[in-house]
Coordinates of C-alpha atoms in Angstrom, one line a residue:
M1 CA 19.0 5.4 5.3
S2 CA 19.0 6.5 9.0
A3 CA 18.0 4.2 11.9
V4 CA 14.9 6.2 12.5
S5 CA 13.7 6.0 8.9
L6 CA 14.5 2.2 8.9
A7 CA 12.5 1.8 12.1
L8 CA 9.5 3.7 10.5
V9 CA 9.7 1.6 7.3
L10 CA 9.9 -1.8 9.4
A11 CA 6.8 -0.8 11.5
A12 CA 4.9 0.2 8.3
A13 CA 5.7 -3.1 6.8
V14 CA 4.1 -5.1 9.5
L15 CA 1.1 -2.9 9.5
H16 CA 0.8 -3.0 5.6
A17 CA 0.9 -6.8 5.5
T18 CA -1.7 -6.8 8.2
W19 CA -4.2 -4.6 6.4
N20 CA -3.8 -6.5 3.2
L21 CA -4.7 -9.7 5.0
F22 CA -7.9 -7.8 6.0
A23 CA -8.5 -6.6 2.4
K24 CA -8.0 -10.2 1.0
R25 CA -10.7 -11.5 3.5
A26 CA -13.0 -9.0 1.9
G27 CA -12.0 -9.6 -1.6
D28 CA -15.4 -9.7 -3.2
G29 CA -16.3 -6.3 -1.7
G30 CA -15.3 -4.3 -4.7
T31 CA -15.7 -0.6 -5.0
A32 CA -18.2 -0.6 -2.1
F33 CA -15.5 -1.9 0.2
V34 CA -13.0 0.7 -1.1
W35 CA -15.5 3.5 -0.5
L36 CA -16.4 2.3 2.9
C37 CA -12.7 2.2 3.9
A38 CA -12.1 5.7 2.3
V39 CA -14.8 7.5 4.2
T40 CA -14.0 5.6 7.4
M41 CA -10.2 6.5 7.1
A42 CA -11.0 10.2 6.5
A43 CA -13.4 10.4 9.4
L44 CA -10.9 8.6 11.8
Y45 CA -7.8 10.5 11.0
A46 CA -9.3 14.0 10.1
P47 CA -9.1 15.2 13.7
F48 CA -5.4 14.4 13.8
G49 CA -4.8 16.0 10.5
L50 CA -6.7 19.2 11.8
V51 CA -4.5 19.3 14.8
V52 CA -1.3 19.0 12.7
Y53 CA -2.5 21.8 10.5
L54 CA -3.4 24.2 13.3
V55 CA 0.0 23.6 15.1
A56 CA 2.4 23.4 12.1
R57 CA 0.7 25.9 9.9
P58 CA 2.0 24.4 6.7
D59 CA 2.1 26.4 3.5
I60 CA -0.7 24.9 1.5
G61 CA -1.1 26.7 -1.9
L62 CA -2.6 25.6 -5.1
T63 CA 0.4 23.4 -6.0
Q64 CA 0.2 21.5 -2.8
L65 CA -3.6 21.2 -3.1
G66 CA -3.1 19.8 -6.5
F67 CA -0.7 17.2 -5.4
M68 CA -2.9 16.3 -2.5
A69 CA -5.9 15.8 -4.8
G70 CA -3.8 14.0 -7.3
S71 CA -2.7 11.5 -4.5
G72 CA -6.3 10.8 -3.8
V73 CA -6.9 9.9 -7.4
L74 CA -3.8 7.7 -7.7
H75 CA -4.7 5.9 -4.4
L76 CA -8.3 5.3 -5.7
C77 CA -6.9 3.5 -8.8
Y78 CA -4.4 1.6 -6.5
F79 CA -7.1 0.4 -4.1
T80 CA -9.5 -0.5 -6.7
L81 CA -7.0 -2.6 -8.7
L82 CA -5.7 -4.3 -5.5
Q83 CA -9.3 -5.2 -4.5
H84 CA -10.0 -6.7 -8.0
G85 CA -6.8 -8.6 -7.7
Y86 CA -7.7 -10.2 -4.4
R87 CA -11.1 -11.1 -5.7
V88 CA -9.6 -13.2 -8.5
G89 CA -6.3 -14.3 -7.0
D90 CA -4.5 -15.5 -3.8
L91 CA -2.8 -13.1 -1.4
S92 CA 0.5 -14.9 -2.0
L93 CA 0.3 -14.3 -5.7
V94 CA -1.1 -10.6 -6.0
Y95 CA 0.7 -9.3 -3.0
P96 CA 4.3 -10.2 -3.9
L97 CA 3.8 -9.1 -7.6
A98 CA 2.3 -5.7 -6.6
R99 CA 4.9 -5.2 -3.9
G100 CA 7.9 -6.3 -6.1
T101 CA 6.9 -4.4 -9.2
G102 CA 6.5 -1.1 -7.3
P103 CA 9.9 -0.7 -5.7
M104 CA 11.7 -1.8 -8.9
L105 CA 10.0 0.8 -10.9
S106 CA 10.1 3.5 -8.2
T107 CA 13.9 2.9 -7.6
A108 CA 14.6 3.1 -11.3
A109 CA 12.6 6.3 -11.7
A110 CA 14.1 7.9 -8.6
V111 CA 17.5 7.4 -10.2
L112 CA 16.4 8.5 -13.7
I113 CA 13.9 11.3 -12.8
L114 CA 14.9 12.6 -9.3
S115 CA 18.6 12.3 -9.9
E116 CA 19.1 10.2 -6.8
R117 CA 22.4 8.4 -6.5
P118 CA 22.2 5.5 -4.2
T119 CA 25.4 3.6 -3.4
T120 CA 26.3 0.3 -5.1
L121 CA 25.6 -1.6 -1.8
A122 CA 22.1 -0.1 -1.6
L123 CA 21.3 -1.0 -5.1
T124 CA 22.6 -4.4 -4.5
G125 CA 20.2 -4.6 -1.5
A126 CA 17.3 -3.3 -3.6
A127 CA 18.0 -6.0 -6.2
F128 CA 18.0 -8.8 -3.6
V129 CA 14.8 -7.4 -2.1
C130 CA 13.1 -7.3 -5.5
A131 CA 14.6 -10.8 -6.4
G132 CA 13.2 -12.3 -3.2
V133 CA 9.6 -10.8 -3.8
I134 CA 9.8 -12.3 -7.4
V135 CA 10.7 -15.7 -6.0
L136 CA 7.8 -15.6 -3.6
G137 CA 5.4 -14.5 -6.3
T138 CA 6.3 -16.9 -9.0
T139 CA 6.3 -20.0 -6.6
S140 CA 2.9 -19.2 -5.2
R141 CA -0.2 -21.2 -6.2
P142 CA -3.5 -19.3 -6.9
S143 CA -6.5 -21.0 -5.4
D144 CA -8.0 -21.5 -8.9
D145 CA -5.6 -22.1 -11.9
R146 CA -8.0 -20.1 -14.2
S147 CA -7.5 -17.0 -12.1
R148 CA -3.7 -16.8 -12.5
A149 CA -3.6 -14.7 -15.6
P150 CA -6.0 -11.9 -14.4
A151 CA -4.4 -12.1 -10.9
V152 CA -1.0 -11.6 -12.5
I153 CA -2.2 -8.6 -14.6
F154 CA -3.8 -6.9 -11.6
G155 CA -0.8 -7.5 -9.5
L156 CA 1.5 -5.9 -12.1
L157 CA -0.8 -3.0 -12.7
T158 CA -1.0 -2.4 -8.9
G159 CA 2.7 -2.4 -8.7
G160 CA 3.0 0.2 -11.4
L161 CA 0.6 2.4 -9.5
I162 CA 2.7 1.8 -6.4
A163 CA 5.7 3.2 -8.2
V164 CA 3.7 6.3 -9.6
Y165 CA 2.2 7.3 -6.2
T166 CA 5.4 6.6 -4.4
L167 CA 7.2 9.3 -6.5
W168 CA 4.2 11.7 -6.5
D169 CA 3.8 11.6 -2.7
K170 CA 7.6 11.8 -2.2
H171 CA 7.5 15.1 -4.0
A172 CA 4.5 16.2 -2.0
V173 CA 6.0 15.5 1.4
G174 CA 9.6 16.1 0.5
T175 CA 9.7 19.1 -1.9
L176 CA 6.5 20.6 -1.2
A177 CA 6.6 20.0 2.6
V178 CA 3.0 18.7 2.9
P179 CA 2.6 17.0 6.3
P180 CA 2.2 13.3 5.8
I181 CA -1.0 12.9 7.8
L182 CA -2.5 15.9 6.1
L183 CA -1.6 14.4 2.6
D184 CA -3.2 11.0 3.6
V185 CA -6.3 12.5 5.1
T186 CA -7.0 14.6 2.0
A187 CA -6.3 11.7 -0.3
N188 CA -8.8 9.5 1.6
A189 CA -11.4 12.3 1.5
V190 CA -10.8 12.8 -2.3
R191 CA -11.1 9.0 -2.8
G192 CA -14.3 8.8 -0.8
A193 CA -15.8 11.7 -2.6
L194 CA -15.1 10.3 -6.1
L195 CA -16.7 7.0 -5.2
T196 CA -19.8 8.6 -3.4
P197 CA -22.0 8.8 -6.5
S198 CA -21.5 5.1 -7.2
A199 CA -22.0 4.3 -3.5
L200 CA -25.3 6.2 -3.5
R201 CA -26.6 4.3 -6.5
R202 CA -25.7 1.0 -4.9
K203 CA -26.8 1.4 -1.3
D204 CA -27.9 -2.1 -0.9
V205 CA -24.5 -3.4 -2.0
V206 CA -22.8 -1.0 0.5
R207 CA -25.0 -2.2 3.3
G208 CA -24.3 -5.8 2.4
V209 CA -20.5 -5.2 2.4
W210 CA -20.7 -3.4 5.7
R211 CA -22.9 -6.1 7.3
H212 CA -20.6 -9.0 6.2
N213 CA -17.1 -7.2 6.3
R214 CA -17.5 -4.7 8.9
R215 CA -14.5 -6.0 10.8
E216 CA -12.3 -5.8 7.7
V217 CA -13.5 -2.3 6.9
I218 CA -12.5 -1.0 10.3
G219 CA -9.2 -3.1 10.3
V220 CA -8.1 -1.6 7.0
S221 CA -9.3 2.0 8.0
L222 CA -7.4 1.9 11.2
I223 CA -4.1 0.3 10.1
A224 CA -3.7 1.4 6.4
P225 CA -3.4 5.2 7.0
L226 CA -1.0 4.7 9.9
A227 CA 1.2 2.4 7.8
Y228 CA 1.4 5.0 5.0
I229 CA 1.9 7.9 7.2
L230 CA 5.0 6.2 8.7
V231 CA 6.2 5.6 5.1
L232 CA 5.5 9.3 4.1
T233 CA 7.5 10.4 7.2
A234 CA 10.4 8.2 6.1
L235 CA 10.1 9.7 2.5
A236 CA 10.3 13.1 3.8
V237 CA 13.8 12.6 4.9
S238 CA 15.1 9.7 3.0
P239 CA 15.5 8.9 -0.7
V240 CA 12.9 7.0 -2.5
S241 CA 15.5 4.4 -3.9
Y242 CA 16.1 3.4 -0.2
V243 CA 12.6 3.6 1.3
A244 CA 10.7 1.9 -1.5
P245 CA 12.5 -1.4 -1.6
A246 CA 13.0 -1.5 2.2
R247 CA 9.2 -1.6 2.5
E248 CA 9.2 -5.0 1.0
V249 CA 10.1 -6.6 4.2
S250 CA 6.2 -6.7 4.5
I251 CA 6.6 -9.8 2.3
L252 CA 8.1 -11.6 5.3
V253 CA 4.9 -10.9 7.3
G254 CA 2.8 -11.7 4.4
T255 CA 4.5 -15.1 3.9
I256 CA 3.7 -16.0 7.6
F257 CA 0.2 -15.0 7.0
G258 CA -0.1 -17.0 3.8
V259 CA 1.5 -20.2 5.2
R260 CA -0.1 -20.1 8.7
L261 CA -3.4 -18.4 8.2
L262 CA -4.4 -18.9 4.6
R263 CA -2.6 -22.2 4.2
E264 CA -1.1 -21.4 0.7
G265 CA 2.0 -23.7 1.1
H266 CA 5.4 -23.5 -0.8
L267 CA 7.3 -23.1 2.4
G268 CA 10.6 -23.9 1.0
P269 CA 10.7 -21.3 -1.8
R270 CA 9.1 -18.8 0.3
I271 CA 11.9 -19.2 2.9
A272 CA 14.5 -18.6 0.1
G273 CA 12.6 -15.5 -1.0
A274 CA 12.3 -14.2 2.5
L275 CA 16.0 -14.7 3.2
A276 CA 16.8 -12.7 0.0
I277 CA 14.6 -9.9 1.3
V278 CA 16.3 -9.8 4.8
G279 CA 19.7 -9.8 3.1
G280 CA 18.6 -6.9 0.8
L281 CA 17.2 -5.0 3.7
A282 CA 20.4 -5.3 5.6
A283 CA 22.4 -4.0 2.6
L284 CA 19.9 -1.1 2.3
A285 CA 20.4 -0.2 5.9
L286 CA 24.3 -0.3 5.6
G287 CA 24.2 1.6 2.3

């Protein structure tokens, strides 16, 4: 992985952990929160997407449009599952499981499906990153013991979707040459459109979520697209098997948020897991 790609992924990791903190704080918002974020994201970033389209004039045919729409469907499922997970479990449980399952699956799929051949050092680094995430996840304590099972299930399902959309979007920006910001804006618009009928039927719920979680909606809407655009940019020039595990440095930031802001404890095991992630990231960079 190049130094530029690594810098993009590191910046995205910090932003990613930040918007997940906002999402956790609005954990009971459900699909209304997901819809508000989707339409706000699309509105905020559409002008930038239009500029990129007019300047770069990318070749957008039916195949590209299909992948852009498909990305919106995948991300709708991802955001919905993640929000359900945060409603029933702690950030320190759901986030590590989701972020750990995703890169393990996407790295394996990149090798098996995309025929990528990462070096032994890079694979060792990926293993350390994933091991650190697992340590953090399994030593975390949910706020309610009864919520552990559904929180674990939502975390694992979210991780599976992360693997799927990572490979899908990698093909869109890498092989099909769809500009990252254009892919993200379109996916947000598709997600918002699909949820609009539900939002219209539940106007009172939507108003309530906006009234109580306006700051979280705006925070997620500003930060989440920027974080993913940085990742897509890195994916356009770097293999999935390097980018996907390197993203997991966000767990370091998430650990700090959990310990300092959400007071979720388990400092010792989390330090061990964080050190494993740092070591794995270094191996990925050298590989």
